[in-house]
mmCIF file with all atom_site columns, N, CA and C in Angstrom:
data_model
loop_
_atom_site.group_PDB
_atom_site.id
_atom_site.type_symbol
_atom_site.label_atom_id
_atom_site.label_alt_id
_atom_site.label_comp_id
_atom_site.label_asym_id
_atom_site.label_entity_id
_atom_site.label_seq_id
_atom_site.pdbx_PDB_ins_code
_atom_site.Cartn_x
_atom_site.Cartn_y
_atom_site.Cartn_z
_atom_site.occupancy
_atom_site.B_iso_or_equiv
_atom_site.pdbx_formal_charge
_atom_site.auth_seq_id
_atom_site.auth_comp_id
_atom_site.auth_asym_id
_atom_site.auth_atom_id
_atom_site.pdbx_PDB_model_num
ATOM 1   N N  . MET B 1 1  ? 10.926 -35.304 22.649 1.00 57.00 ? 1  MET B N  1
ATOM 2   C CA . MET B 1 1  ? 10.786 -34.323 23.687 1.00 57.00 ? 1  MET B CA 1
ATOM 3   C C  . MET B 1 1  ? 11.154 -34.990 25.007 1.00 57.00 ? 1  MET B C  1
ATOM 4   N N  . ALA B 1 2  ? 11.792 -34.223 25.888 1.00 54.00 ? 2  ALA B N  1
ATOM 5   C CA . ALA B 1 2  ? 12.193 -34.748 27.184 1.00 54.00 ? 2  ALA B CA 1
ATOM 6   C C  . ALA B 1 2  ? 11.672 -33.850 28.290 1.00 54.00 ? 2  ALA B C  1
ATOM 7   N N  . LYS B 1 3  ? 11.349 -34.442 29.426 1.00 58.00 ? 3  LYS B N  1
ATOM 8   C CA . LYS B 1 3  ? 10.932 -33.653 30.580 1.00 58.00 ? 3  LYS B CA 1
ATOM 9   C C  . LYS B 1 3  ? 12.170 -33.131 31.298 1.00 58.00 ? 3  LYS B C  1
ATOM 10  N N  . VAL B 1 4  ? 12.083 -31.920 31.801 1.00 56.00 ? 4  VAL B N  1
ATOM 11  C CA . VAL B 1 4  ? 13.191 -31.312 32.530 1.00 56.00 ? 4  VAL B CA 1
ATOM 12  C C  . VAL B 1 4  ? 12.985 -31.597 34.008 1.00 56.00 ? 4  VAL B C  1
ATOM 13  N N  . LYS B 1 5  ? 13.978 -32.219 34.653 1.00 60.00 ? 5  LYS B N  1
ATOM 14  C CA . LYS B 1 5  ? 13.856 -32.535 36.077 1.00 60.00 ? 5  LYS B CA 1
ATOM 15  C C  . LYS B 1 5  ? 14.183 -31.331 36.940 1.00 60.00 ? 5  LYS B C  1
ATOM 16  N N  . GLY B 1 6  ? 15.122 -30.507 36.523 1.00 60.00 ? 6  GLY B N  1
ATOM 17  C CA . GLY B 1 6  ? 15.476 -29.295 37.259 1.00 60.00 ? 6  GLY B CA 1
ATOM 18  C C  . GLY B 1 6  ? 15.463 -28.124 36.305 1.00 60.00 ? 6  GLY B C  1
ATOM 19  N N  . PRO B 1 7  ? 15.147 -26.926 36.804 1.00 59.00 ? 7  PRO B N  1
ATOM 20  C CA . PRO B 1 7  ? 15.119 -25.765 35.913 1.00 59.00 ? 7  PRO B CA 1
ATOM 21  C C  . PRO B 1 7  ? 16.501 -25.441 35.352 1.00 59.00 ? 7  PRO B C  1
ATOM 22  N N  . LEU B 1 8  ? 16.526 -24.964 34.137 1.00 57.00 ? 8  LEU B N  1
ATOM 23  C CA . LEU B 1 8  ? 17.774 -24.613 33.471 1.00 57.00 ? 8  LEU B CA 1
ATOM 24  C C  . LEU B 1 8  ? 18.446 -23.458 34.195 1.00 57.00 ? 8  LEU B C  1
ATOM 25  N N  . PHE B 1 9  ? 19.699 -23.624 34.579 1.00 53.00 ? 9  PHE B N  1
ATOM 26  C CA . PHE B 1 9  ? 20.491 -22.595 35.258 1.00 53.00 ? 9  PHE B CA 1
ATOM 27  C C  . PHE B 1 9  ? 19.782 -22.048 36.496 1.00 53.00 ? 9  PHE B C  1
ATOM 28  N N  . SER B 1 10 ? 19.024 -22.885 37.181 1.00 49.00 ? 10 SER B N  1
ATOM 29  C CA . SER B 1 10 ? 18.299 -22.526 38.405 1.00 49.00 ? 10 SER B CA 1
ATOM 30  C C  . SER B 1 10 ? 17.288 -21.409 38.192 1.00 49.00 ? 10 SER B C  1
ATOM 31  N N  . LEU B 1 11 ? 16.799 -21.244 36.998 1.00 56.00 ? 11 LEU B N  1
ATOM 32  C CA . LEU B 1 11 ? 15.760 -20.272 36.688 1.00 56.00 ? 11 LEU B CA 1
ATOM 33  C C  . LEU B 1 11 ? 14.602 -21.005 36.030 1.00 56.00 ? 11 LEU B C  1
ATOM 34  N N  . SER B 1 12 ? 13.476 -20.380 35.993 1.00 65.00 ? 12 SER B N  1
ATOM 35  C CA . SER B 1 12 ? 12.355 -20.979 35.282 1.00 65.00 ? 12 SER B CA 1
ATOM 36  C C  . SER B 1 12 ? 12.645 -20.884 33.789 1.00 65.00 ? 12 SER B C  1
ATOM 37  N N  . ALA B 1 13 ? 12.909 -22.015 33.158 1.00 66.00 ? 13 ALA B N  1
ATOM 38  C CA . ALA B 1 13 ? 13.316 -22.031 31.759 1.00 66.00 ? 13 ALA B CA 1
ATOM 39  C C  . ALA B 1 13 ? 12.115 -21.820 30.859 1.00 66.00 ? 13 ALA B C  1
ATOM 40  N N  . GLY B 1 14 ? 12.320 -21.037 29.802 1.00 73.00 ? 14 GLY B N  1
ATOM 41  C CA . GLY B 1 14 ? 11.284 -20.814 28.815 1.00 73.00 ? 14 GLY B CA 1
ATOM 42  C C  . GLY B 1 14 ? 11.862 -20.077 27.634 1.00 73.00 ? 14 GLY B C  1
ATOM 43  N N  . GLY B 1 15 ? 11.545 -20.515 26.425 1.00 75.00 ? 15 GLY B N  1
ATOM 44  C CA . GLY B 1 15 ? 12.028 -19.840 25.232 1.00 75.00 ? 15 GLY B CA 1
ATOM 45  C C  . GLY B 1 15 ? 13.008 -20.680 24.443 1.00 75.00 ? 15 GLY B C  1
ATOM 46  N N  . LYS B 1 16 ? 13.766 -20.000 23.577 1.00 75.00 ? 16 LYS B N  1
ATOM 47  C CA . LYS B 1 16 ? 14.664 -20.663 22.638 1.00 75.00 ? 16 LYS B CA 1
ATOM 48  C C  . LYS B 1 16 ? 16.105 -20.368 23.025 1.00 75.00 ? 16 LYS B C  1
ATOM 49  N N  . LEU B 1 17 ? 16.975 -21.357 22.910 1.00 72.00 ? 17 LEU B N  1
ATOM 50  C CA . LEU B 1 17 ? 18.386 -21.211 23.223 1.00 72.00 ? 17 LEU B CA 1
ATOM 51  C C  . LEU B 1 17 ? 19.200 -21.448 21.962 1.00 72.00 ? 17 LEU B C  1
ATOM 52  N N  . ALA B 1 18 ? 19.689 -20.368 21.354 1.00 76.00 ? 18 ALA B N  1
ATOM 53  C CA . ALA B 1 18 ? 20.626 -20.413 20.225 1.00 76.00 ? 18 ALA B CA 1
ATOM 54  C C  . ALA B 1 18 ? 20.142 -21.273 19.059 1.00 76.00 ? 18 ALA B C  1
ATOM 55  N N  . ASP B 1 19 ? 18.869 -21.214 18.722 1.00 77.00 ? 19 ASP B N  1
ATOM 56  C CA . ASP B 1 19 ? 18.314 -22.003 17.616 1.00 77.00 ? 19 ASP B CA 1
ATOM 57  C C  . ASP B 1 19 ? 18.649 -23.484 17.730 1.00 77.00 ? 19 ASP B C  1
ATOM 58  N N  . THR B 1 20 ? 18.818 -23.977 18.959 1.00 79.00 ? 20 THR B N  1
ATOM 59  C CA . THR B 1 20 ? 19.147 -25.374 19.176 1.00 79.00 ? 20 THR B CA 1
ATOM 60  C C  . THR B 1 20 ? 18.096 -26.068 20.033 1.00 79.00 ? 20 THR B C  1
ATOM 61  N N  . LEU B 1 21 ? 17.765 -25.459 21.184 1.00 80.00 ? 21 LEU B N  1
ATOM 62  C CA . LEU B 1 21 ? 16.812 -26.048 22.112 1.00 80.00 ? 21 LEU B CA 1
ATOM 63  C C  . LEU B 1 21 ? 15.681 -25.075 22.396 1.00 80.00 ? 21 LEU B C  1
ATOM 64  N N  . VAL B 1 22 ? 14.507 -25.622 22.682 1.00 82.00 ? 22 VAL B N  1
ATOM 65  C CA . VAL B 1 22 ? 13.342 -24.824 23.050 1.00 82.00 ? 22 VAL B CA 1
ATOM 66  C C  . VAL B 1 22 ? 12.864 -25.323 24.410 1.00 82.00 ? 22 VAL B C  1
ATOM 67  N N  . TYR B 1 23 ? 12.681 -24.397 25.349 1.00 80.00 ? 23 TYR B N  1
ATOM 68  C CA . TYR B 1 23 ? 12.242 -24.727 26.699 1.00 80.00 ? 23 TYR B CA 1
ATOM 69  C C  . TYR B 1 23 ? 10.866 -24.142 26.945 1.00 80.00 ? 23 TYR B C  1
ATOM 70  N N  . GLY B 1 24 ? 10.081 -24.800 27.786 1.00 80.00 ? 24 GLY B N  1
ATOM 71  C CA . GLY B 1 24 ? 8.777  -24.268 28.137 1.00 80.00 ? 24 GLY B CA 1
ATOM 72  C C  . GLY B 1 24 ? 8.127  -25.105 29.218 1.00 80.00 ? 24 GLY B C  1
ATOM 73  N N  . ASP B 1 25 ? 6.900  -24.747 29.548 1.00 79.00 ? 25 ASP B N  1
ATOM 74  C CA . ASP B 1 25 ? 6.140  -25.567 30.480 1.00 79.00 ? 25 ASP B CA 1
ATOM 75  C C  . ASP B 1 25 ? 4.717  -25.718 29.958 1.00 79.00 ? 25 ASP B C  1
ATOM 76  N N  . TRP B 1 26 ? 4.117  -26.809 30.332 1.00 79.00 ? 26 TRP B N  1
ATOM 77  C CA . TRP B 1 26 ? 2.765  -27.139 29.911 1.00 79.00 ? 26 TRP B CA 1
ATOM 78  C C  . TRP B 1 26 ? 2.067  -27.791 31.093 1.00 79.00 ? 26 TRP B C  1
ATOM 79  N N  . LYS B 1 27 ? 1.047  -27.128 31.597 1.00 83.00 ? 27 LYS B N  1
ATOM 80  C CA . LYS B 1 27 ? 0.289  -27.618 32.754 1.00 83.00 ? 27 LYS B CA 1
ATOM 81  C C  . LYS B 1 27 ? 1.200  -27.942 33.930 1.00 83.00 ? 27 LYS B C  1
ATOM 82  N N  . GLY B 1 28 ? 2.188  -27.079 34.166 1.00 76.00 ? 28 GLY B N  1
ATOM 83  C CA . GLY B 1 28 ? 3.087  -27.258 35.301 1.00 76.00 ? 28 GLY B CA 1
ATOM 84  C C  . GLY B 1 28 ? 4.229  -28.224 35.065 1.00 76.00 ? 28 GLY B C  1
ATOM 85  N N  . ILE B 1 29 ? 4.342  -28.789 33.869 1.00 75.00 ? 29 ILE B N  1
ATOM 86  C CA . ILE B 1 29 ? 5.422  -29.725 33.554 1.00 75.00 ? 29 ILE B CA 1
ATOM 87  C C  . ILE B 1 29 ? 6.427  -29.013 32.662 1.00 75.00 ? 29 ILE B C  1
ATOM 88  N N  . ASP B 1 30 ? 7.673  -28.899 33.125 1.00 76.00 ? 30 ASP B N  1
ATOM 89  C CA . ASP B 1 30 ? 8.719  -28.293 32.307 1.00 76.00 ? 30 ASP B CA 1
ATOM 90  C C  . ASP B 1 30 ? 9.149  -29.276 31.229 1.00 76.00 ? 30 ASP B C  1
ATOM 91  N N  . TRP B 1 31 ? 9.450  -28.759 30.032 1.00 78.00 ? 31 TRP B N  1
ATOM 92  C CA . TRP B 1 31 ? 9.885  -29.611 28.932 1.00 78.00 ? 31 TRP B CA 1
ATOM 93  C C  . TRP B 1 31 ? 10.963 -28.909 28.123 1.00 78.00 ? 31 TRP B C  1
ATOM 94  N N  . VAL B 1 32 ? 11.724 -29.703 27.392 1.00 80.00 ? 32 VAL B N  1
ATOM 95  C CA . VAL B 1 32 ? 12.739 -29.186 26.481 1.00 80.00 ? 32 VAL B CA 1
ATOM 96  C C  . VAL B 1 32 ? 12.725 -30.065 25.240 1.00 80.00 ? 32 VAL B C  1
ATOM 97  N N  . ARG B 1 33 ? 12.889 -29.444 24.081 1.00 84.00 ? 33 ARG B N  1
ATOM 98  C CA . ARG B 1 33 ? 12.941 -30.206 22.834 1.00 84.00 ? 33 ARG B CA 1
ATOM 99  C C  . ARG B 1 33 ? 13.884 -29.510 21.873 1.00 84.00 ? 33 ARG B C  1
ATOM 100 N N  . GLN B 1 34 ? 14.239 -30.214 20.830 1.00 87.00 ? 34 GLN B N  1
ATOM 101 C CA . GLN B 1 34 ? 15.116 -29.668 19.802 1.00 87.00 ? 34 GLN B CA 1
ATOM 102 C C  . GLN B 1 34 ? 14.342 -28.668 18.960 1.00 87.00 ? 34 GLN B C  1
ATOM 103 N N  . TYR B 1 35 ? 14.990 -27.554 18.616 1.00 86.00 ? 35 TYR B N  1
ATOM 104 C CA . TYR B 1 35 ? 14.374 -26.561 17.745 1.00 86.00 ? 35 TYR B CA 1
ATOM 105 C C  . TYR B 1 35 ? 14.333 -27.112 16.327 1.00 86.00 ? 35 TYR B C  1
ATOM 106 N N  . VAL B 1 36 ? 13.178 -27.048 15.691 1.00 84.00 ? 36 VAL B N  1
ATOM 107 C CA . VAL B 1 36 ? 13.003 -27.543 14.328 1.00 84.00 ? 36 VAL B CA 1
ATOM 108 C C  . VAL B 1 36 ? 12.639 -26.367 13.436 1.00 84.00 ? 36 VAL B C  1
ATOM 109 N N  . ILE B 1 37 ? 13.362 -26.209 12.335 1.00 80.00 ? 37 ILE B N  1
ATOM 110 C CA . ILE B 1 37 ? 13.058 -25.144 11.387 1.00 80.00 ? 37 ILE B CA 1
ATOM 111 C C  . ILE B 1 37 ? 11.776 -25.525 10.653 1.00 80.00 ? 37 ILE B C  1
ATOM 112 N N  . PRO B 1 38 ? 10.763 -24.677 10.707 1.00 75.00 ? 38 PRO B N  1
ATOM 113 C CA . PRO B 1 38 ? 9.497  -25.014 10.056 1.00 75.00 ? 38 PRO B CA 1
ATOM 114 C C  . PRO B 1 38 ? 9.655  -25.166 8.545  1.00 75.00 ? 38 PRO B C  1
ATOM 115 N N  . ALA B 1 39 ? 8.994  -26.154 7.999  1.00 82.00 ? 39 ALA B N  1
ATOM 116 C CA . ALA B 1 39 ? 9.014  -26.361 6.554  1.00 82.00 ? 39 ALA B CA 1
ATOM 117 C C  . ALA B 1 39 ? 8.004  -25.419 5.910  1.00 82.00 ? 39 ALA B C  1
ATOM 118 N N  . ASN B 1 40 ? 8.255  -25.034 4.685  1.00 81.00 ? 40 ASN B N  1
ATOM 119 C CA . ASN B 1 40 ? 7.345  -24.156 3.964  1.00 81.00 ? 40 ASN B CA 1
ATOM 120 C C  . ASN B 1 40 ? 7.109  -24.741 2.570  1.00 81.00 ? 40 ASN B C  1
ATOM 121 N N  . PRO B 1 41 ? 6.360  -25.844 2.501  1.00 78.00 ? 41 PRO B N  1
ATOM 122 C CA . PRO B 1 41 ? 6.140  -26.450 1.189  1.00 78.00 ? 41 PRO B CA 1
ATOM 123 C C  . PRO B 1 41 ? 5.310  -25.540 0.293  1.00 78.00 ? 41 PRO B C  1
ATOM 124 N N  . LYS B 1 42 ? 5.678  -25.493 -0.964 1.00 85.00 ? 42 LYS B N  1
ATOM 125 C CA . LYS B 1 42 ? 4.965  -24.633 -1.906 1.00 85.00 ? 42 LYS B CA 1
ATOM 126 C C  . LYS B 1 42 ? 4.263  -25.467 -2.969 1.00 85.00 ? 42 LYS B C  1
ATOM 127 N N  . THR B 1 43 ? 3.670  -26.582 -2.522 1.00 88.00 ? 43 THR B N  1
ATOM 128 C CA . THR B 1 43 ? 2.919  -27.406 -3.455 1.00 88.00 ? 43 THR B CA 1
ATOM 129 C C  . THR B 1 43 ? 1.584  -26.741 -3.753 1.00 88.00 ? 43 THR B C  1
ATOM 130 N N  . ALA B 1 44 ? 0.975  -27.148 -4.837 1.00 89.00 ? 44 ALA B N  1
ATOM 131 C CA . ALA B 1 44 ? -0.313 -26.570 -5.230 1.00 89.00 ? 44 ALA B CA 1
ATOM 132 C C  . ALA B 1 44 ? -1.378 -26.828 -4.162 1.00 89.00 ? 44 ALA B C  1
ATOM 133 N N  . ASP B 1 45 ? -1.378 -28.033 -3.593 1.00 89.00 ? 45 ASP B N  1
ATOM 134 C CA . ASP B 1 45 ? -2.360 -28.350 -2.553 1.00 89.00 ? 45 ASP B CA 1
ATOM 135 C C  . ASP B 1 45 ? -2.170 -27.475 -1.319 1.00 89.00 ? 45 ASP B C  1
ATOM 136 N N  . GLN B 1 46 ? -0.910 -27.236 -0.927 1.00 87.00 ? 46 GLN B N  1
ATOM 137 C CA . GLN B 1 46 ? -0.645 -26.402 0.245  1.00 87.00 ? 46 GLN B CA 1
ATOM 138 C C  . GLN B 1 46 ? -1.060 -24.958 -0.013 1.00 87.00 ? 46 GLN B C  1
ATOM 139 N N  . GLN B 1 47 ? -0.783 -24.449 -1.186 1.00 87.00 ? 47 GLN B N  1
ATOM 140 C CA . GLN B 1 47 ? -1.176 -23.082 -1.517 1.00 87.00 ? 47 GLN B CA 1
ATOM 141 C C  . GLN B 1 47 ? -2.699 -22.936 -1.521 1.00 87.00 ? 47 GLN B C  1
ATOM 142 N N  . GLU B 1 48 ? -3.400 -23.980 -1.969 1.00 90.00 ? 48 GLU B N  1
ATOM 143 C CA . GLU B 1 48 ? -4.858 -23.944 -1.955 1.00 90.00 ? 48 GLU B CA 1
ATOM 144 C C  . GLU B 1 48 ? -5.383 -23.868 -0.520 1.00 90.00 ? 48 GLU B C  1
ATOM 145 N N  . GLN B 1 49 ? -4.814 -24.673 0.374  1.00 88.00 ? 49 GLN B N  1
ATOM 146 C CA . GLN B 1 49 ? -5.236 -24.645 1.776  1.00 88.00 ? 49 GLN B CA 1
ATOM 147 C C  . GLN B 1 49 ? -4.959 -23.284 2.410  1.00 88.00 ? 49 GLN B C  1
ATOM 148 N N  . ARG B 1 50 ? -3.807 -22.703 2.119  1.00 85.00 ? 50 ARG B N  1
ATOM 149 C CA . ARG B 1 50 ? -3.474 -21.392 2.667  1.00 85.00 ? 50 ARG B CA 1
ATOM 150 C C  . ARG B 1 50 ? -4.407 -20.314 2.128  1.00 85.00 ? 50 ARG B C  1
ATOM 151 N N  . GLY B 1 51 ? -4.904 -20.497 0.927  1.00 88.00 ? 51 GLY B N  1
ATOM 152 C CA . GLY B 1 51 ? -5.827 -19.540 0.343  1.00 88.00 ? 51 GLY B CA 1
ATOM 153 C C  . GLY B 1 51 ? -7.140 -19.447 1.102  1.00 88.00 ? 51 GLY B C  1
ATOM 154 N N  . PHE B 1 52 ? -7.531 -20.523 1.779  1.00 88.00 ? 52 PHE B N  1
ATOM 155 C CA . PHE B 1 52 ? -8.766 -20.502 2.554  1.00 88.00 ? 52 PHE B CA 1
ATOM 156 C C  . PHE B 1 52 ? -8.673 -19.562 3.746  1.00 88.00 ? 52 PHE B C  1
ATOM 157 N N  . PHE B 1 53 ? -7.459 -19.309 4.259  1.00 79.00 ? 53 PHE B N  1
ATOM 158 C CA . PHE B 1 53 ? -7.281 -18.490 5.449  1.00 79.00 ? 53 PHE B CA 1
ATOM 159 C C  . PHE B 1 53 ? -7.156 -17.015 5.131  1.00 79.00 ? 53 PHE B C  1
ATOM 160 N N  . LEU B 1 54 ? -7.005 -16.666 3.873  1.00 70.00 ? 54 LEU B N  1
ATOM 161 C CA . LEU B 1 54 ? -6.813 -15.257 3.520  1.00 70.00 ? 54 LEU B CA 1
ATOM 162 C C  . LEU B 1 54 ? -8.087 -14.506 3.348  1.00 70.00 ? 54 LEU B C  1
#
């Protein structure tokens, strides 16, 4: 993750850009990071943990 020194395109950056970069702010600090596709493991242990939330 990298800190943004200036706002993207002179606007307050926030959100996702073309499934490549994600922009946002946290406690007044602007940040940008690479978009990561969430993993969806279907192991027995993971399914058991998900069952607790249903």
